[in-house]
Amino acid sequence: MKYILQIDIDKNKKSFVEEFFKSISFIKNVRIIDSNEITNPDILKSIEDYEKAISKPTPFNLAELKAMIDV
């Protein structure tokens, strides 16, 4: 089972928090995620498919985008 826990900490406490979670016996892995890192597997798969030319982007203009947002 996998849980993702988001905790906002000060940069000077980063190493303390990492060591704290690593010291808990049932926690197997601790990983710091950058604020601009994409972690959603669906989005990552979509990007990978686009890069491999498996999927094509859907073209539409800004007026269509605005209409979608304003609904």
N, CA, C and O atoms as CSV, one atom per row, in Angstrom:
chain,resi,resn,atom,element,x,y,z
A,1,MET,N,N,0.847,-1.169,0.000
A,1,MET,CA,C,0.000,0.000,0.000
A,1,MET,C,C,0.893,1.232,0.000
A,1,MET,O,O,1.970,1.241,0.596
A,2,LYS,N,N,0.426,2.260,-0.675
A,2,LYS,CA,C,1.222,3.465,-0.821
A,2,LYS,C,C,0.400,4.674,-0.403
A,2,LYS,O,O,-0.720,4.863,-0.878
A,3,TYR,N,N,0.948,5.487,0.478
A,3,TYR,CA,C,0.348,6.756,0.868
A,3,TYR,C,C,1.306,7.859,0.475
A,3,TYR,O,O,2.522,7.715,0.598
A,4,ILE,N,N,0.755,8.953,0.004
A,4,ILE,CA,C,1.558,10.135,-0.285
A,4,ILE,C,C,1.136,11.194,0.722
A,4,ILE,O,O,-0.034,11.566,0.799
A,5,LEU,N,N,2.089,11.664,1.477
A,5,LEU,CA,C,1.840,12.627,2.536
A,5,LEU,C,C,2.529,13.932,2.178
A,5,LEU,O,O,3.733,13.950,1.921
A,6,GLN,N,N,1.784,15.012,2.159
A,6,GLN,CA,C,2.363,16.309,1.825
A,6,GLN,C,C,2.566,17.088,3.109
A,6,GLN,O,O,1.625,17.325,3.866
A,7,ILE,N,N,3.819,17.486,3.346
A,7,ILE,CA,C,4.159,18.246,4.541
A,7,ILE,C,C,4.984,19.447,4.116
A,7,ILE,O,O,5.997,19.289,3.436
A,8,ASP,N,N,4.572,20.627,4.500
A,8,ASP,CA,C,5.345,21.838,4.221
A,8,ASP,C,C,6.269,22.100,5.403
A,8,ASP,O,O,5.825,22.255,6.540
A,9,ILE,N,N,7.564,22.145,5.106
A,9,ILE,CA,C,8.556,22.359,6.163
A,9,ILE,C,C,9.545,23.434,5.736
A,9,ILE,O,O,9.665,23.748,4.552
A,10,ASP,N,N,10.243,23.985,6.699
A,10,ASP,CA,C,11.312,24.934,6.398
A,10,ASP,C,C,12.498,24.180,5.807
A,10,ASP,O,O,12.730,23.013,6.124
A,11,LYS,N,N,13.242,24.864,4.945
A,11,LYS,CA,C,14.385,24.223,4.296
A,11,LYS,C,C,15.434,23.766,5.312
A,11,LYS,O,O,16.096,22.750,5.100
A,12,ASN,N,N,15.589,24.496,6.399
A,12,ASN,CA,C,16.598,24.118,7.388
A,12,ASN,C,C,16.189,22.896,8.214
A,12,ASN,O,O,17.023,22.339,8.927
A,13,LYS,N,N,14.934,22.467,8.136
A,13,LYS,CA,C,14.447,21.283,8.862
A,13,LYS,C,C,14.347,20.053,7.958
A,13,LYS,O,O,13.955,18.981,8.419
A,14,LYS,N,N,14.691,20.192,6.700
A,14,LYS,CA,C,14.526,19.122,5.718
A,14,LYS,C,C,15.243,17.837,6.142
A,14,LYS,O,O,14.635,16.767,6.124
A,15,SER,N,N,16.486,17.920,6.512
A,15,SER,CA,C,17.238,16.708,6.874
A,15,SER,C,C,16.677,16.059,8.139
A,15,SER,O,O,16.647,14.832,8.241
A,16,PHE,N,N,16.234,16.864,9.096
A,16,PHE,CA,C,15.639,16.313,10.308
A,16,PHE,C,C,14.379,15.515,9.994
A,16,PHE,O,O,14.187,14.412,10.504
A,17,VAL,N,N,13.521,16.088,9.146
A,17,VAL,CA,C,12.264,15.428,8.800
A,17,VAL,C,C,12.529,14.135,8.027
A,17,VAL,O,O,11.872,13.122,8.269
A,18,GLU,N,N,13.486,14.166,7.101
A,18,GLU,CA,C,13.837,12.956,6.358
A,18,GLU,C,C,14.294,11.842,7.307
A,18,GLU,O,O,13.828,10.706,7.214
A,19,GLU,N,N,15.188,12.174,8.196
A,19,GLU,CA,C,15.696,11.175,9.142
A,19,GLU,C,C,14.602,10.691,10.080
A,19,GLU,O,O,14.566,9.513,10.434
A,20,PHE,N,N,13.720,11.578,10.482
A,20,PHE,CA,C,12.618,11.195,11.355
A,20,PHE,C,C,11.751,10.124,10.694
A,20,PHE,O,O,11.465,9.092,11.300
A,21,PHE,N,N,11.336,10.370,9.457
A,21,PHE,CA,C,10.472,9.397,8.773
A,21,PHE,C,C,11.215,8.107,8.446
A,21,PHE,O,O,10.620,7.030,8.483
A,22,LYS,N,N,12.496,8.198,8.127
A,22,LYS,CA,C,13.276,6.991,7.850
A,22,LYS,C,C,13.441,6.133,9.105
A,22,LYS,O,O,13.625,4.920,9.002
A,23,SER,N,N,13.378,6.740,10.271
A,23,SER,CA,C,13.555,5.999,11.517
A,23,SER,C,C,12.307,5.210,11.927
A,23,SER,O,O,12.386,4.350,12.804
A,24,ILE,N,N,11.177,5.487,11.315
A,24,ILE,CA,C,9.946,4.763,11.617
A,24,ILE,C,C,9.982,3.432,10.873
A,24,ILE,O,O,10.180,3.407,9.658
A,25,SER,N,N,9.796,2.342,11.579
A,25,SER,CA,C,10.034,1.009,11.035
A,25,SER,C,C,9.138,0.641,9.850
A,25,SER,O,O,9.599,-0.055,8.946
A,26,PHE,N,N,7.892,1.077,9.820
A,26,PHE,CA,C,6.993,0.652,8.749
A,26,PHE,C,C,7.068,1.551,7.507
A,26,PHE,O,O,6.396,1.272,6.514
A,27,ILE,N,N,7.859,2.607,7.544
A,27,ILE,CA,C,8.051,3.463,6.369
A,27,ILE,C,C,9.240,2.935,5.590
A,27,ILE,O,O,10.353,2.868,6.111
A,28,LYS,N,N,9.004,2.559,4.337
A,28,LYS,CA,C,10.045,1.944,3.526
A,28,LYS,C,C,10.839,2.960,2.710
A,28,LYS,O,O,12.030,2.770,2.467
A,29,ASN,N,N,10.188,4.021,2.294
A,29,ASN,CA,C,10.864,4.960,1.407
A,29,ASN,C,C,10.423,6.387,1.716
A,29,ASN,O,O,9.243,6.644,1.955
A,30,VAL,N,N,11.375,7.307,1.709
A,30,VAL,CA,C,11.088,8.726,1.885
A,30,VAL,C,C,11.688,9.440,0.689
A,30,VAL,O,O,12.871,9.285,0.388
A,31,ARG,N,N,10.860,10.225,0.008
A,31,ARG,CA,C,11.338,10.926,-1.174
A,31,ARG,C,C,10.823,12.351,-1.164
A,31,ARG,O,O,9.640,12.594,-0.922
A,32,ILE,N,N,11.714,13.288,-1.427
A,32,ILE,CA,C,11.344,14.691,-1.510
A,32,ILE,C,C,10.865,14.969,-2.937
A,32,ILE,O,O,11.536,14.606,-3.903
A,33,ILE,N,N,9.715,15.606,-3.060
A,33,ILE,CA,C,9.154,15.938,-4.365
A,33,ILE,C,C,9.227,17.453,-4.542
A,33,ILE,O,O,8.721,18.210,-3.713
A,34,ASP,N,N,9.858,17.883,-5.626
A,34,ASP,CA,C,9.954,19.310,-5.918
A,34,ASP,C,C,8.577,19.883,-6.198
A,34,ASP,O,O,7.672,19.164,-6.620
A,35,SER,N,N,8.420,21.170,-5.966
A,35,SER,CA,C,7.114,21.805,-6.143
A,35,SER,C,C,6.660,21.795,-7.601
A,35,SER,O,O,5.460,21.866,-7.865
A,36,ASN,N,N,7.587,21.708,-8.547
A,36,ASN,CA,C,7.210,21.704,-9.955
A,36,ASN,C,C,7.274,20.309,-10.578
A,36,ASN,O,O,7.202,20.180,-11.801
A,37,GLU,N,N,7.406,19.274,-9.768
A,37,GLU,CA,C,7.498,17.897,-10.269
A,37,GLU,C,C,6.102,17.319,-10.496
A,37,GLU,O,O,5.215,17.464,-9.655
A,38,ILE,N,N,5.921,16.666,-11.635
A,38,ILE,CA,C,4.646,16.030,-11.959
A,38,ILE,C,C,4.676,14.615,-11.388
A,38,ILE,O,O,5.576,13.837,-11.702
A,39,THR,N,N,3.706,14.282,-10.560
A,39,THR,CA,C,3.669,12.961,-9.937
A,39,THR,C,C,2.424,12.160,-10.306
A,39,THR,O,O,2.343,10.974,-9.988
A,40,ASN,N,N,1.468,12.778,-10.961
A,40,ASN,CA,C,0.240,12.090,-11.340
A,40,ASN,C,C,0.558,11.082,-12.445
A,40,ASN,O,O,1.004,11.483,-13.520
A,41,PRO,N,N,0.339,9.775,-12.209
A,41,PRO,CA,C,0.693,8.765,-13.211
A,41,PRO,C,C,-0.060,8.911,-14.528
A,41,PRO,O,O,0.482,8.575,-15.580
A,42,ASP,N,N,-1.288,9.401,-14.496
A,42,ASP,CA,C,-2.057,9.601,-15.725
A,42,ASP,C,C,-1.420,10.687,-16.598
A,42,ASP,O,O,-1.323,10.539,-17.816
A,43,ILE,N,N,-0.997,11.759,-15.970
A,43,ILE,CA,C,-0.348,12.837,-16.718
A,43,ILE,C,C,1.001,12.377,-17.251
A,43,ILE,O,O,1.348,12.675,-18.394
A,44,LEU,N,N,1.762,11.658,-16.441
A,44,LEU,CA,C,3.055,11.140,-16.894
A,44,LEU,C,C,2.889,10.200,-18.080
A,44,LEU,O,O,3.675,10.250,-19.025
A,45,LYS,N,N,1.870,9.342,-18.038
A,45,LYS,CA,C,1.594,8.424,-19.142
A,45,LYS,C,C,1.211,9.205,-20.395
A,45,LYS,O,O,1.646,8.866,-21.496
A,46,SER,N,N,0.404,10.242,-20.232
A,46,SER,CA,C,-0.012,11.071,-21.360
A,46,SER,C,C,1.195,11.749,-22.011
A,46,SER,O,O,1.286,11.797,-23.238
A,47,ILE,N,N,2.105,12.264,-21.218
A,47,ILE,CA,C,3.315,12.896,-21.743
A,47,ILE,C,C,4.167,11.871,-22.475
A,47,ILE,O,O,4.674,12.144,-23.563
A,48,GLU,N,N,4.326,10.705,-21.889
A,48,GLU,CA,C,5.109,9.642,-22.506
A,48,GLU,C,C,4.497,9.212,-23.845
A,48,GLU,O,O,5.218,9.025,-24.826
A,49,ASP,N,N,3.174,9.055,-23.886
A,49,ASP,CA,C,2.492,8.683,-25.123
A,49,ASP,C,C,2.689,9.742,-26.200
A,49,ASP,O,O,2.895,9.407,-27.367
A,50,TYR,N,N,2.627,11.016,-25.822
A,50,TYR,CA,C,2.833,12.094,-26.779
A,50,TYR,C,C,4.263,12.070,-27.321
A,50,TYR,O,O,4.476,12.232,-28.522
A,51,GLU,N,N,5.240,11.868,-26.434
A,51,GLU,CA,C,6.638,11.835,-26.860
A,51,GLU,C,C,6.935,10.659,-27.782
A,51,GLU,O,O,7.813,10.749,-28.640
A,52,LYS,N,N,6.216,9.568,-27.615
A,52,LYS,CA,C,6.410,8.387,-28.469
A,52,LYS,C,C,5.491,8.415,-29.688
A,52,LYS,O,O,5.443,7.448,-30.448
A,53,ALA,N,N,4.769,9.507,-29.879
A,53,ALA,CA,C,3.831,9.699,-30.999
A,53,ALA,C,C,2.696,8.673,-30.985
A,53,ALA,O,O,2.137,8.356,-32.035
A,54,ILE,N,N,2.353,8.156,-29.810
A,54,ILE,CA,C,1.213,7.244,-29.664
A,54,ILE,C,C,-0.089,8.038,-29.667
A,54,ILE,O,O,-1.099,7.585,-30.205
A,55,SER,N,N,-0.059,9.217,-29.068
A,55,SER,CA,C,-1.252,10.063,-29.055
A,55,SER,C,C,-0.932,11.395,-29.717
A,55,SER,O,O,0.214,11.844,-29.730
A,56,LYS,N,N,-1.949,12.002,-30.254
A,56,LYS,CA,C,-1.820,13.294,-30.926
A,56,LYS,C,C,-2.554,14.348,-30.107
A,56,LYS,O,O,-3.600,14.056,-29.528
A,57,PRO,N,N,-2.029,15.562,-30.047
A,57,PRO,CA,C,-2.735,16.619,-29.318
A,57,PRO,C,C,-4.026,17.001,-30.028
A,57,PRO,O,O,-4.145,16.864,-31.246
A,58,THR,N,N,-4.977,17.474,-29.263
A,58,THR,CA,C,-6.246,17.916,-29.827
A,58,THR,C,C,-6.146,19.413,-30.095
A,58,THR,O,O,-6.047,20.202,-29.155
A,59,PRO,N,N,-6.171,19.813,-31.360
A,59,PRO,CA,C,-6.052,21.251,-31.653
A,59,PRO,C,C,-7.374,21.978,-31.381
A,59,PRO,O,O,-8.444,21.479,-31.728
A,60,PHE,N,N,-7.295,23.139,-30.769
A,60,PHE,CA,C,-8.442,24.036,-30.635
A,60,PHE,C,C,-7.915,25.428,-30.379
A,60,PHE,O,O,-6.777,25.594,-29.940
A,61,ASN,N,N,-8.721,26.419,-30.644
A,61,ASN,CA,C,-8.267,27.803,-30.527
A,61,ASN,C,C,-8.595,28.373,-29.148
A,61,ASN,O,O,-9.265,27.736,-28.336
A,62,LEU,N,N,-8.113,29.569,-28.910
A,62,LEU,CA,C,-8.302,30.190,-27.602
A,62,LEU,C,C,-9.769,30.486,-27.291
A,62,LEU,O,O,-10.166,30.452,-26.126
A,63,ALA,N,N,-10.568,30.773,-28.296
A,63,ALA,CA,C,-11.988,31.029,-28.064
A,63,ALA,C,C,-12.669,29.780,-27.530
A,63,ALA,O,O,-13.506,29.867,-26.631
A,64,GLU,N,N,-12.315,28.608,-28.080
A,64,GLU,CA,C,-12.883,27.350,-27.595
A,64,GLU,C,C,-12.435,27.075,-26.158
A,64,GLU,O,O,-13.222,26.614,-25.331
A,65,LEU,N,N,-11.181,27.360,-25.875
A,65,LEU,CA,C,-10.661,27.168,-24.510
A,65,LEU,C,C,-11.401,28.083,-23.531
A,65,LEU,O,O,-11.804,27.641,-22.456
A,66,LYS,N,N,-11.576,29.330,-23.891
A,66,LYS,CA,C,-12.292,30.268,-23.026
A,66,LYS,C,C,-13.726,29.799,-22.798
A,66,LYS,O,O,-14.237,29.904,-21.683
A,67,ALA,N,N,-14.373,29.289,-23.825
A,67,ALA,CA,C,-15.742,28.791,-23.697
A,67,ALA,C,C,-15.798,27.607,-22.736
A,67,ALA,O,O,-16.751,27.472,-21.969
A,68,MET,N,N,-14.774,26.748,-22.777
A,68,MET,CA,C,-14.725,25.599,-21.867
A,68,MET,C,C,-14.536,26.041,-20.424
A,68,MET,O,O,-15.130,25.468,-19.512
A,69,ILE,N,N,-13.712,27.056,-20.218
A,69,ILE,CA,C,-13.423,27.545,-18.870
A,69,ILE,C,C,-14.618,28.271,-18.275
A,69,ILE,O,O,-14.911,28.124,-17.088
A,70,ASP,N,N,-15.307,29.051,-19.093
A,70,ASP,CA,C,-16.419,29.887,-18.626
A,70,ASP,C,C,-17.706,29.126,-18.366
A,70,ASP,O,O,-18.667,29.729,-17.889
A,71,VAL,N,N,-17.772,27.862,-18.649
A,71,VAL,CA,C,-19.018,27.090,-18.502
A,71,VAL,C,C,-19.437,26.994,-17.072
A,71,VAL,O,O,-20.461,26.381,-16.768
